[in-house]
Short mmCIF file of C-alpha atoms in Angstrom, two decimals:
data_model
loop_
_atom_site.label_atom_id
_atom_site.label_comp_id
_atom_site.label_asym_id
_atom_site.label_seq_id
_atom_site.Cartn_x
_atom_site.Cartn_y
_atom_site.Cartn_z
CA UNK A 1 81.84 -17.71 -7.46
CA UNK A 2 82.98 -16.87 -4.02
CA UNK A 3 79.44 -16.93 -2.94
CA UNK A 4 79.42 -20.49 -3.89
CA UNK A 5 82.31 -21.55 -2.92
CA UNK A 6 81.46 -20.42 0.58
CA UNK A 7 78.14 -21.55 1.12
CA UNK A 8 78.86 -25.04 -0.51
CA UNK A 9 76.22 -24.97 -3.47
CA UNK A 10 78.97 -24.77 -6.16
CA UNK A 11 80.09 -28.67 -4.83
CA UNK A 12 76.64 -29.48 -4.51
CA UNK A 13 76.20 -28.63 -8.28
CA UNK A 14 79.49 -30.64 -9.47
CA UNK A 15 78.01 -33.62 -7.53
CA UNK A 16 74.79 -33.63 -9.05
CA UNK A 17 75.98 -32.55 -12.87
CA UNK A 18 78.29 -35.62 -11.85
CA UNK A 19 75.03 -37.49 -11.30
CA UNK A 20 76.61 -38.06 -7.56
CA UNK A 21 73.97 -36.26 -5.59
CA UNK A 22 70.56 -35.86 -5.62
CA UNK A 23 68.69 -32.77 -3.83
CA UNK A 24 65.80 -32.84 -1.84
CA UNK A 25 63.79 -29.89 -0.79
CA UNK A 26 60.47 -30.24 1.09
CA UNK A 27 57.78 -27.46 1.28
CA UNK A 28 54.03 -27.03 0.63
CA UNK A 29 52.94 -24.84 -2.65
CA UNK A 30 49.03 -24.74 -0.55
CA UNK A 31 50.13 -22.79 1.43
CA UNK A 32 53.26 -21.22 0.33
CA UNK A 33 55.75 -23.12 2.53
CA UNK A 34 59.13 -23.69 0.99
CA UNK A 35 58.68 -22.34 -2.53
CA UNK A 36 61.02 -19.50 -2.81
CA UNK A 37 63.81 -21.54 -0.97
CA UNK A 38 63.02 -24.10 -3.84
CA UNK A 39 63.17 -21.42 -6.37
CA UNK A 40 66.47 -20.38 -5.21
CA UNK A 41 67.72 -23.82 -4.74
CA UNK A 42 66.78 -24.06 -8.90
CA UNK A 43 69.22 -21.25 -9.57
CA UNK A 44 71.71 -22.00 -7.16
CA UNK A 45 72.15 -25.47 -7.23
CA UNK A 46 71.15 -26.87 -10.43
CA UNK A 47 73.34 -26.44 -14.02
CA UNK A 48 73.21 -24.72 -16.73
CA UNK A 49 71.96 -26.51 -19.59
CA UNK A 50 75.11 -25.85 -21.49
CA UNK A 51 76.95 -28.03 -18.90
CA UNK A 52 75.22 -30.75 -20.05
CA UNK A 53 77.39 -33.39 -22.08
CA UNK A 54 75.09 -34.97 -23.95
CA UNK A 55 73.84 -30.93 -25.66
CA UNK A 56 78.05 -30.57 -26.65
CA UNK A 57 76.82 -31.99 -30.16
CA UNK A 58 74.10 -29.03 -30.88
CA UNK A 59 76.78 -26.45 -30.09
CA UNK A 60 78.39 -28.03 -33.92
CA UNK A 61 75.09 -26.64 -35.30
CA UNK A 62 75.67 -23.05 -34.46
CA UNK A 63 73.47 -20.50 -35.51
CA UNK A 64 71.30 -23.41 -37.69
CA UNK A 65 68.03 -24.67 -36.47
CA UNK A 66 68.38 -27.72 -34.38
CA UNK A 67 65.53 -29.37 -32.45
CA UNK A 68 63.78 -32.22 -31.34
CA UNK A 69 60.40 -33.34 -31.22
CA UNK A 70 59.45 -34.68 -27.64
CA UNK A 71 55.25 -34.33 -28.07
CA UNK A 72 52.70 -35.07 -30.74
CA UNK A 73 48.75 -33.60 -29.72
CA UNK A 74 45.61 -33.70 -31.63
CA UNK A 75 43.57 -29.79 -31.58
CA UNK A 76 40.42 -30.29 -32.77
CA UNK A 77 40.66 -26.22 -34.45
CA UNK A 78 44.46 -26.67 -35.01
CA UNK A 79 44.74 -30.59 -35.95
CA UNK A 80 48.02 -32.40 -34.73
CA UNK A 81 50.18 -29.94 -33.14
CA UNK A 82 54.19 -31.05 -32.63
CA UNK A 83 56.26 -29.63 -29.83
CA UNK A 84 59.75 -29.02 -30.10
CA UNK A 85 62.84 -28.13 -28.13
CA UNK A 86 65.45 -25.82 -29.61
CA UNK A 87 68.46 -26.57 -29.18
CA UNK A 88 69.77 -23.81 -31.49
CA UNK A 89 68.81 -21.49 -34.26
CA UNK A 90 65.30 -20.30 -34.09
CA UNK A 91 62.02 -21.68 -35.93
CA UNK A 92 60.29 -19.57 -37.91
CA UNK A 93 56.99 -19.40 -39.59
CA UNK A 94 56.38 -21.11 -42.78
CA UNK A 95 60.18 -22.75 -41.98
CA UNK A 96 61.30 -26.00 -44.59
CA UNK A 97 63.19 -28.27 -42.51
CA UNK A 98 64.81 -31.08 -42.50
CA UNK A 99 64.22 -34.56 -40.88
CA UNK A 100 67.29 -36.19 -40.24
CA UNK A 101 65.79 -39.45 -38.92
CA UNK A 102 63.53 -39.83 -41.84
CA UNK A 103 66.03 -38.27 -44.45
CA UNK A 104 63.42 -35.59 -45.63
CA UNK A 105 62.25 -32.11 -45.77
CA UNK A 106 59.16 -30.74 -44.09
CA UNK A 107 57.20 -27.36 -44.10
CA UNK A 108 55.45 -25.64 -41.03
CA UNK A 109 52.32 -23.65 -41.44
CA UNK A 110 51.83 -22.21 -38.30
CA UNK A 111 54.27 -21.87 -35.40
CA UNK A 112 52.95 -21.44 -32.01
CA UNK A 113 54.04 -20.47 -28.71
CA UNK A 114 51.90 -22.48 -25.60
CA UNK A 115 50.43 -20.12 -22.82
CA UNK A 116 48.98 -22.61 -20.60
CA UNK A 117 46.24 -24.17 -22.95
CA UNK A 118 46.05 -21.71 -25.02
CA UNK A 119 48.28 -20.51 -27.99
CA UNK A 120 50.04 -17.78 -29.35
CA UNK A 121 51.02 -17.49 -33.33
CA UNK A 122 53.94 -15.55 -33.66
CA UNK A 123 56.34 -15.27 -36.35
CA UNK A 124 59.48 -16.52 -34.74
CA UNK A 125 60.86 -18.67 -31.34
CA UNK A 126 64.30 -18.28 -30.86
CA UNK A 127 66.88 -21.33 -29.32
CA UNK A 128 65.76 -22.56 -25.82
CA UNK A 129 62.47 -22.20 -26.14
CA UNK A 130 59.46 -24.43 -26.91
CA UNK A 131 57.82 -24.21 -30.18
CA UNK A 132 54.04 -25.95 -31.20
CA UNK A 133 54.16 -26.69 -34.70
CA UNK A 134 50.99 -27.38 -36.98
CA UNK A 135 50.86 -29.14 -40.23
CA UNK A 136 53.33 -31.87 -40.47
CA UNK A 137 52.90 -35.20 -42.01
CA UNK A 138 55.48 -37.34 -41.18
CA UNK A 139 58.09 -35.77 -37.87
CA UNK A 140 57.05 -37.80 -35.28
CA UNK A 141 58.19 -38.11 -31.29
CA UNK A 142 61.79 -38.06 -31.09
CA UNK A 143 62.79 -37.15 -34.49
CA UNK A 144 65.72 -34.98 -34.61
CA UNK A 145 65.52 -31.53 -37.21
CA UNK A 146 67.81 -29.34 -38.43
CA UNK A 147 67.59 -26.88 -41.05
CA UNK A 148 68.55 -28.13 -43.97
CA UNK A 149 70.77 -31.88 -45.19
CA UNK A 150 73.90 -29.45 -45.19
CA UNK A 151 73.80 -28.05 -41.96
CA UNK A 152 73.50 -31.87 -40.38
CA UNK A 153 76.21 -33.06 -42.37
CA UNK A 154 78.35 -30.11 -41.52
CA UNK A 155 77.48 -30.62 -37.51
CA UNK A 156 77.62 -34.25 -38.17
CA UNK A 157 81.37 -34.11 -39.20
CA UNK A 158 82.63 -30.98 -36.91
CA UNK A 159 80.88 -33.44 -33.62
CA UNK A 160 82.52 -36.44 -35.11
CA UNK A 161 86.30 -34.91 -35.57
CA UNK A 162 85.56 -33.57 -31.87
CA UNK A 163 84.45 -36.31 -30.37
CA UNK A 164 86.16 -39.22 -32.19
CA UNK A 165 83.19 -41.23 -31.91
CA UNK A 166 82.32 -44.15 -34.14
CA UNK A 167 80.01 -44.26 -37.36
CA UNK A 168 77.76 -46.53 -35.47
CA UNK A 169 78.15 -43.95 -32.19
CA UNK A 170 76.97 -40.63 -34.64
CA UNK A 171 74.40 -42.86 -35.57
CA UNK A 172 73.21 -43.60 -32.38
CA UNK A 173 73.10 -40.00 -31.07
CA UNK A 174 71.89 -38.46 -34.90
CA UNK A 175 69.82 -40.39 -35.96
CA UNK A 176 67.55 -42.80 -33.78
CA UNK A 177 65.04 -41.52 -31.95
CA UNK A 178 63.93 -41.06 -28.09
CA UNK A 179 63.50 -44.60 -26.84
CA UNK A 180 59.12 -45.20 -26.16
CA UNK A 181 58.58 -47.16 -23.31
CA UNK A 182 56.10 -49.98 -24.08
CA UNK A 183 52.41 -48.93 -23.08
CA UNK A 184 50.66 -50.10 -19.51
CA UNK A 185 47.07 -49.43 -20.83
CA UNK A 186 45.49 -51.30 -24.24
CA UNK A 187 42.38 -49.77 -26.13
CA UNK A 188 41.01 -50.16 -29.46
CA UNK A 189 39.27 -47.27 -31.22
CA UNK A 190 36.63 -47.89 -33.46
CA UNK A 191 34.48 -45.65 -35.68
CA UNK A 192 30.98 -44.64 -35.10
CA UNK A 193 30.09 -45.87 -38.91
CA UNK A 194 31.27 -47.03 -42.05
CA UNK A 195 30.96 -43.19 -43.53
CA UNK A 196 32.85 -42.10 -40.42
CA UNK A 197 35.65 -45.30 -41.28
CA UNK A 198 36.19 -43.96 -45.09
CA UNK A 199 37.22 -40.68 -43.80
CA UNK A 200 39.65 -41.74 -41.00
CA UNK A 201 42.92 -40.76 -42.04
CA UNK A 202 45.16 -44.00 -41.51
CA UNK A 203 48.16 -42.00 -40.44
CA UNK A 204 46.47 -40.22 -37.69
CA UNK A 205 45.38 -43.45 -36.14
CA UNK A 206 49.27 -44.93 -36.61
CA UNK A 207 50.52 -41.31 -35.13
CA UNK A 208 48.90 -42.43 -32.17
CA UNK A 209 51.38 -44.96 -31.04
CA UNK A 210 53.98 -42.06 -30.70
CA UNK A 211 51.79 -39.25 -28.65
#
C-alpha cells in the first residue's frame, strides 16, 4: 500500500474503477518496446475483479456454480462448443445445470479448457477461469447458469435483501441476457442440395444469430 500511495498508481486505480480515468500506454510488441512497462501497468494500475460492482451479486452464489455464456462456435470434430466465464463454483465434467434465463436444466458432455486453438479435456475448471463446453441444446450467448433452481433462488433473495433492488431490477440483472448489437454484414446460407437441406438441423442455423 505504501508503494502505491507513493508512486500515485493507487489514485490512478480509484479513478479508473471510478470510470474517471482512462490509461494510455504506448509501446511496440515487434520489437519489444514497452511491453513489460504495460505488463506492470496491468498489475499496478488496473482492479481486481472483485472490485467490480456489477460481480457483488455472484459473491450471493458462494461456493455454487455461477457463469455466463459470452461465445457460441461451431468444431467440425467437437460440434458447437459454448464458452463460459465463472464467476464462482467450478464446472465439472458431465455437470447438470441450470439455465436461469430459459428456466431449465442442461447436461455437459465434455468440458474443455482452450490452449490457443486447440483443446484440453479435463475433468474440472475451477471459478475465474474459462470453460468450452460441448453438447448443449438450448444455452445460448448471454444466458446466465447456476447450478441448480435452488442455488439461484437462494442468491436471488440473499442479492435482493442486500441490495434492496426492485423485482423488475433482479430481473434485469438475473435474468435477461447480454444485449447483441444489431449485425453490419447480411448473408444468406443455402444448402448444396435438397439431401443436404433434410439434414440441416434448424436450430443450428437459428444458433447462428447469437455466435
Amino acid at each position: 500500500m505504501e508503494f502505491w500511495a507513493q508512486s500515485g498508481a493507487y489514485r490512478f486505480c480509484r479513478g479508473y474503477t471510478a470510470v474517471n480515468h482512462v490509461p494510455v500506454l504506448c509501446g511496440s510488441s515487434y520489437k519489444n518496446i514497452g511491453v513489460q512497462k504495460l505488463m506492470d501497468a496491468i498489475v499496478d494500475i488496473l482492479p481486481s475483479p472483485t472490485e467490480r460492482p456489477a460481480l457483488a451479486m455472484f459473491q450471493h452464489f458462494g461456493d455454487s456454480l455461477c457463469a455466463r455464456a459470452f461465445k457460441v462456435v461451431h468444431d467440425k470434430h467437437r460440434g458447437a462448443v459454448t464458452f463460459f466465464r465463472i464467476y464462482s463454483g467450478a464446472f465439472k465434467k458431465g455437470q447438470k445445470f441450470y439455465n436461469i434465463h430459459l428456466d431449465q436444466s442442461e447436461q455437459i458432455t465434455r468440458l474443455l479448457l482452450a490452449e490457443a486453438d486447440d483443446y484440453k479435456e479435463v475433468n474440472e475448471i475451477q471459478c475465474g477461469n474459462i470453460a468450452a463446453v460441448t453438447g448443449l441444446k438450448t444455452t445460448m450467448c448471454g444466458d446466465l447458469i447456476c447450478s441448480n433452481e435452488k442455488a439461484y433462488k437462494t442468491a436471488r433473495l440473499s442479492y435482493g435483501k442486500a441490495s434492496k433492488l426492485s423485482d423488475e431490477e433482479l430481473n434485469e440483472l438475473f435474468n435477461v441476457r447480454t444485449r447483441i448489437p444489431d449485425p453490419v454484414f447480411f448473408c444468406s446460407i443455402e444448402p448444396p442440395s435438397q439431401d443436404k437441406m433434410r439434414n440441416t438441423n434448424l436450430f443450428d442455423i437459428e444458433r447462428l444469430e447469437f455466435t
